[in-house]
CSV table of C-alpha atoms in Angstrom, one decimal:
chain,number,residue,atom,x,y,z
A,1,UNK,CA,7.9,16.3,-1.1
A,2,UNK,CA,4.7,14.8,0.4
A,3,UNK,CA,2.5,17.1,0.4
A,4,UNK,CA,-0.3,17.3,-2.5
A,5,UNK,CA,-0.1,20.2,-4.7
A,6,UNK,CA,-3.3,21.8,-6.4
A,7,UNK,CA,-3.9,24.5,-8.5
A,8,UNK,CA,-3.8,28.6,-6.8
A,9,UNK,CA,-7.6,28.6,-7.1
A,10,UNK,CA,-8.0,25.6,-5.4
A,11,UNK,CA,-5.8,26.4,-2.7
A,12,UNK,CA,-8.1,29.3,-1.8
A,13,UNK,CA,-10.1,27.2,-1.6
A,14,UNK,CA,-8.6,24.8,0.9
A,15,UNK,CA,-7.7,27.8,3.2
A,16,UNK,CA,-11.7,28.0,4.0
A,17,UNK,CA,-11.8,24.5,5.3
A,18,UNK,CA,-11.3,24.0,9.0
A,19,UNK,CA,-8.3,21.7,9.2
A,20,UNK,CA,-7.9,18.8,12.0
A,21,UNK,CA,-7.0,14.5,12.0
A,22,UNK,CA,-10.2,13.2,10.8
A,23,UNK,CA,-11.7,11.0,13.3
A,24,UNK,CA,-13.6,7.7,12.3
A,25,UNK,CA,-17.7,7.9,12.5
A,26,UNK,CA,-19.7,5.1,13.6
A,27,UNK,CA,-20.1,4.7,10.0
A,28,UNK,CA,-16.0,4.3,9.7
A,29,UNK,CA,-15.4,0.7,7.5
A,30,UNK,CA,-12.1,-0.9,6.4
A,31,UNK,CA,-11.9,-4.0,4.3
A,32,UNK,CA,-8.9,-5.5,3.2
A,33,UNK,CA,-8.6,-8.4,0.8
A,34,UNK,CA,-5.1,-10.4,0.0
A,35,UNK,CA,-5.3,-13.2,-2.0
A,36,UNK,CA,-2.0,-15.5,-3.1
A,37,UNK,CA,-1.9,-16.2,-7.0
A,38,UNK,CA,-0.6,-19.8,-6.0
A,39,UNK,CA,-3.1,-22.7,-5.1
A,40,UNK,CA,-0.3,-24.6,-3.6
A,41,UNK,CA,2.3,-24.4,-0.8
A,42,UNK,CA,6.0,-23.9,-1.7
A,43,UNK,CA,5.2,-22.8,-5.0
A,44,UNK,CA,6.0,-19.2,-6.7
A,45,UNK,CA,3.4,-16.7,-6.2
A,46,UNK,CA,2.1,-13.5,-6.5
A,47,UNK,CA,-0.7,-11.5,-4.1
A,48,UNK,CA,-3.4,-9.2,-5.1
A,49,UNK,CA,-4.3,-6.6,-2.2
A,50,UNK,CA,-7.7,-4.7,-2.4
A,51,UNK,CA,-7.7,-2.4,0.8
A,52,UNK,CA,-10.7,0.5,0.8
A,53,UNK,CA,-12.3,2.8,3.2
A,54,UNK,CA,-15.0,5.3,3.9
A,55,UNK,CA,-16.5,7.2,6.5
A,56,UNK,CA,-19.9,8.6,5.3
A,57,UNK,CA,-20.4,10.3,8.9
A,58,UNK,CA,-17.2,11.4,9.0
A,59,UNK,CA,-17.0,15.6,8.1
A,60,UNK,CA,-16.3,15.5,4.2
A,61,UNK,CA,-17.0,12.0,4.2
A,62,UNK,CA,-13.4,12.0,5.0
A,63,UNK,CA,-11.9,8.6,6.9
A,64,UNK,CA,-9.3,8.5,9.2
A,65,UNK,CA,-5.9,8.2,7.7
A,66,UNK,CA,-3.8,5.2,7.9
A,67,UNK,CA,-0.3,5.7,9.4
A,68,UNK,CA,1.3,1.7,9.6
A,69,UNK,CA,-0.5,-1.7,7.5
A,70,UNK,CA,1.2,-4.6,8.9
A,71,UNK,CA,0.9,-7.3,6.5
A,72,UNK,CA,1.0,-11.2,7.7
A,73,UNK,CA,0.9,-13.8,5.1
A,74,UNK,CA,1.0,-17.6,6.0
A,75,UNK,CA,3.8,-19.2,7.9
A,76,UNK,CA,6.6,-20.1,5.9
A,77,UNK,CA,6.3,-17.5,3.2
A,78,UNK,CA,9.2,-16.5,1.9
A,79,UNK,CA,10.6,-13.5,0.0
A,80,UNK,CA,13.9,-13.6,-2.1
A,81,UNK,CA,15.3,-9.8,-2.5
A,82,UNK,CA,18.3,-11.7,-3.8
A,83,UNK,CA,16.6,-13.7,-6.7
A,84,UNK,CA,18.1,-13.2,-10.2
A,85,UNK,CA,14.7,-12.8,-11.3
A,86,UNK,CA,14.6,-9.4,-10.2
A,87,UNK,CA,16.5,-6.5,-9.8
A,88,UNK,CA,16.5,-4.2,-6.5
A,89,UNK,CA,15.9,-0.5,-7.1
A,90,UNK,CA,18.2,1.2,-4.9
A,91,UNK,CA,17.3,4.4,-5.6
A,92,UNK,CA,16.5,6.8,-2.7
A,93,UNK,CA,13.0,8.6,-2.2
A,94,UNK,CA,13.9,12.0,-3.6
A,95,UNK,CA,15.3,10.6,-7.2
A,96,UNK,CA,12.0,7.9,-7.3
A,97,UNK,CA,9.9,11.0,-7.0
A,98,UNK,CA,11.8,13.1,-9.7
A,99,UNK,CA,12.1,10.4,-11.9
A,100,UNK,CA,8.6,9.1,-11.5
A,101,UNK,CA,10.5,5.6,-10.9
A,102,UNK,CA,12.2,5.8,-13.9
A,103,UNK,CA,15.2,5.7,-11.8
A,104,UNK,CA,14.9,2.1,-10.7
A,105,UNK,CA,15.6,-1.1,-12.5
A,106,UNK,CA,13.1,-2.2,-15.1
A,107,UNK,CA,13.7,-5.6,-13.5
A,108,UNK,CA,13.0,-4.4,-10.0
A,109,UNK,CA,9.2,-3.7,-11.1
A,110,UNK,CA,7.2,-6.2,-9.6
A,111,UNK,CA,3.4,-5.1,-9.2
A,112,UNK,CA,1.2,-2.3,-10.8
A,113,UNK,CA,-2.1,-0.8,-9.7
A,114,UNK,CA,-4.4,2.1,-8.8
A,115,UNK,CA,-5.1,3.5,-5.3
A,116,UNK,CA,-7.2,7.0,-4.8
A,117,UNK,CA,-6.8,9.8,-2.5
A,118,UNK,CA,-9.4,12.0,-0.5
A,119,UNK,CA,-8.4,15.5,-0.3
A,120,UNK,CA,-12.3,17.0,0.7
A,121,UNK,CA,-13.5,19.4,0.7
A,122,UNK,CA,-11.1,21.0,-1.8
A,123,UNK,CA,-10.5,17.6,-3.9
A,124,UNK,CA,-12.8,14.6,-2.6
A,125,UNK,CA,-11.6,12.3,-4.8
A,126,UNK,CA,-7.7,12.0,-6.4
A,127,UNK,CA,-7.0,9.2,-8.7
A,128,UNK,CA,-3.8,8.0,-9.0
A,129,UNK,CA,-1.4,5.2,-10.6
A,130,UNK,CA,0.5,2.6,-8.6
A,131,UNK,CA,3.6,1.0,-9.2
A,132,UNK,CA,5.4,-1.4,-6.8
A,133,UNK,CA,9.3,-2.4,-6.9
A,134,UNK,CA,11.7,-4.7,-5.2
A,135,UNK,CA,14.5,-2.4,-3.0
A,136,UNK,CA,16.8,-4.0,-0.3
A,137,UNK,CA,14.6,-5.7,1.6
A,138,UNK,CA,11.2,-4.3,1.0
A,139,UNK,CA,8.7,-3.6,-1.5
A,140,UNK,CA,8.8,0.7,-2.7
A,141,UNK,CA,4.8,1.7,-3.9
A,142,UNK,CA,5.4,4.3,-5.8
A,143,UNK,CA,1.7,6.7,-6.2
A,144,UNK,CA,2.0,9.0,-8.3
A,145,UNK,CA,-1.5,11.2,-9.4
A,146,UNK,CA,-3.6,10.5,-13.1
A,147,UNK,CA,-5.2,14.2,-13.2
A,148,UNK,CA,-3.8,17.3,-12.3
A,149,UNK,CA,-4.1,17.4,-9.0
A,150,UNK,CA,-1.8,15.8,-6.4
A,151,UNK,CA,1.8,14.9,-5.7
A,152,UNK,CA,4.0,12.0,-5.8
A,153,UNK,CA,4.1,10.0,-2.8
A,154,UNK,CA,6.4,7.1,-2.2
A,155,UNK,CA,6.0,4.5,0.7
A,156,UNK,CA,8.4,1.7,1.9
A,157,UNK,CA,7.1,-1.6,2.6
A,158,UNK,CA,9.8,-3.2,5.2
A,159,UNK,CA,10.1,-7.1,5.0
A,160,UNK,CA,11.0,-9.4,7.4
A,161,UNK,CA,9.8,-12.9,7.3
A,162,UNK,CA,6.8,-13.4,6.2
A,163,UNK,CA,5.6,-9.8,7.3
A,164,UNK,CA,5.3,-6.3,5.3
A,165,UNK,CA,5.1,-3.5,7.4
A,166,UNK,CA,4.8,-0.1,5.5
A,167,UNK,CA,4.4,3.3,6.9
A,168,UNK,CA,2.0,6.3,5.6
A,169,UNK,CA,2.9,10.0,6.7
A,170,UNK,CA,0.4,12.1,7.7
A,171,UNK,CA,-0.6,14.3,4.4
A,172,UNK,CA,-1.7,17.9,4.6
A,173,UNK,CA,-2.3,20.5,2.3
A,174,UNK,CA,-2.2,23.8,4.6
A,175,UNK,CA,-5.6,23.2,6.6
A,176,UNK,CA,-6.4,20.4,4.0
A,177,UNK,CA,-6.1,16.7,5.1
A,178,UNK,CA,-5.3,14.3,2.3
A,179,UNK,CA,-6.3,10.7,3.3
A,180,UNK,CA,-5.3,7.7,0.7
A,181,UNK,CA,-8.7,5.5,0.5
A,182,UNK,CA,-8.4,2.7,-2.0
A,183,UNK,CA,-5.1,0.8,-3.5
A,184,UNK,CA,-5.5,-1.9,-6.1
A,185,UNK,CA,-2.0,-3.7,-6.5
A,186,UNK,CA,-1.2,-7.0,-8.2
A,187,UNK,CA,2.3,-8.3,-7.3
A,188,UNK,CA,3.2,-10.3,-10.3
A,189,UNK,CA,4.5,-14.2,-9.8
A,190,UNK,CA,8.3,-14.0,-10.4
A,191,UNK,CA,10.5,-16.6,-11.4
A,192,UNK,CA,10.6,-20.0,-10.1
A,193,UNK,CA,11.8,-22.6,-7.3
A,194,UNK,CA,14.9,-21.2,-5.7
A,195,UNK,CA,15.0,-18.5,-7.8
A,196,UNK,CA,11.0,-17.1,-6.9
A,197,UNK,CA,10.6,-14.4,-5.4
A,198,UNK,CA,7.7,-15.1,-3.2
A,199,UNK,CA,7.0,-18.5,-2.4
A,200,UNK,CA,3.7,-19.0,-0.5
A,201,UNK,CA,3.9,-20.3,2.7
A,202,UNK,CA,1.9,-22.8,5.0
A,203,UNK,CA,-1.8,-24.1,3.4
A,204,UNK,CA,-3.9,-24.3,6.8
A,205,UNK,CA,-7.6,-25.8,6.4
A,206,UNK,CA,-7.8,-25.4,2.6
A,207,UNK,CA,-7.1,-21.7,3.1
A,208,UNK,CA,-4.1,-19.3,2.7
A,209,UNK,CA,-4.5,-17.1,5.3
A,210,UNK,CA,-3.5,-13.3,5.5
A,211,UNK,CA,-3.9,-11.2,8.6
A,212,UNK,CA,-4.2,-7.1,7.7
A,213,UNK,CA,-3.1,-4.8,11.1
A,214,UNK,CA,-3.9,-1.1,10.2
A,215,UNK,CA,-3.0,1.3,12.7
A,216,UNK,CA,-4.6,4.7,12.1
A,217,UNK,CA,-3.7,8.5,12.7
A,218,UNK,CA,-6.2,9.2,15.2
A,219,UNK,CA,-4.3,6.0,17.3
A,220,UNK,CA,-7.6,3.7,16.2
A,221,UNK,CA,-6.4,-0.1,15.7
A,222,UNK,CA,-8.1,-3.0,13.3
A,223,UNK,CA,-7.3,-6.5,12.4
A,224,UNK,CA,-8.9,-8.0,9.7
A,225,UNK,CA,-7.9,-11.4,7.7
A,226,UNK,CA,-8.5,-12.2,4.1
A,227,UNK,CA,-7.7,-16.0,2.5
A,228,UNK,CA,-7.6,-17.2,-0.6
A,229,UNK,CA,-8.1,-21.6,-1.3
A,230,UNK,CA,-5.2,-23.6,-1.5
A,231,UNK,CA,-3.8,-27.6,-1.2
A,232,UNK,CA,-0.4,-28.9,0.6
């Protein structure tokens, strides 16, 4: 179910607003900020990812909403599904939801956070936790809401090299357009030498460097790159 619930009151609510995909403002912005926990090359590390956005020109201050973040971290990173210092959760969308991720692995938890939703002009802001785990092959974020508004959404993070490519669905709530705004997620560093689960990859200029692709909703594209200091 990926649709956010709210309360029957609310929903009357909703059915007043005029619903369409929000287009970006001249005032749209997007930052994005991933930083390695490692200061060195081929060590074990874990990332921190700071990604907001806001559209104050936008109707309901509402920005557009994300539908694919492409990920690139340096050259030679490396992630290791099959390390023994994790589990994989191999649970499938439906249970995660039910289950609240209770389901997977306490072994295949690898990262915790917070992200927040806009749902305007019904709910303009929805706070919410986030969880990350380790599946076959990709990283499962898990948001599920802090307050009593919202639903559980789970997105899939598919890995391949040194890329992360995870998908968003477009959320609606009748006429109501729910855009996720902000996430806050620490991937912890996980075991060691051949057994870590991400080893940082290529030190370039002092810099690890990590290129952000978002690909919007409306069909709007950005790049932006984040880096975080480092030594060969």
């Amino acid at each position: 179910m990926r649709r956010f619930q709210i309360t029957a009151a609310l929903m009357a609510v909703g059915l007043l607003a005029i619903g369409s995909i929000a287009f970006a403002s001249a005032q749209f912005t997007q930052s994005a900020n991933i930083t390695l926990t490692a200061t060195k090359a081929g060590k074990s590390t874990g990332f921190k990812a700071n990604l907001q956005s806001s559209d104050p020109g936008a109707p309901n201050a509402q920005p557009q909403g994300l539908k694919t973040l492409t990920i690139t971290f340096p050259k030679k990173t490396k992630f290791n599904f099959k390390s023994n210092a994790i589990a994989q959760c191999k649970a499938g969308e439906t249970e995660i939801k039910a289950t609240g991720g209770a389901v997977c692995p306490s072994k295949s938890k690898i990262g915790t956070g917070t992200a927040n939703a806009n749902g305007a002009p019904v709910i303009p802001s929805i706070p919410e936790r986030a969880t990350a785990y380790a599946g076959k092959n990709e990283i499962i974020f898990l948001l599920a809401p802090t307050g009593p508004a919202g639903s559980v959404l789970v997105l899939f993070g598919k890995v391949s090299g040194n890329r992360v490519t995870t998908g968003v669905p477009a959320i609606t709530l009748g006429p109501v357009n729910v855009v996720i705004t902000a996430l806050q997620l620490t991937i912890n560093k996980i075991g060691g030498g051949k057994q870590a689960f991400v080893t940082a990859g290529n030190c370039t200029s002092g810099k690890f460097k990590v290129k952000s692709e978002f690909l919007y909703q409306t069909g709007a594209q950005l790049t932006l790159s984040s880096s975080s200091k480092c030594s060969k």
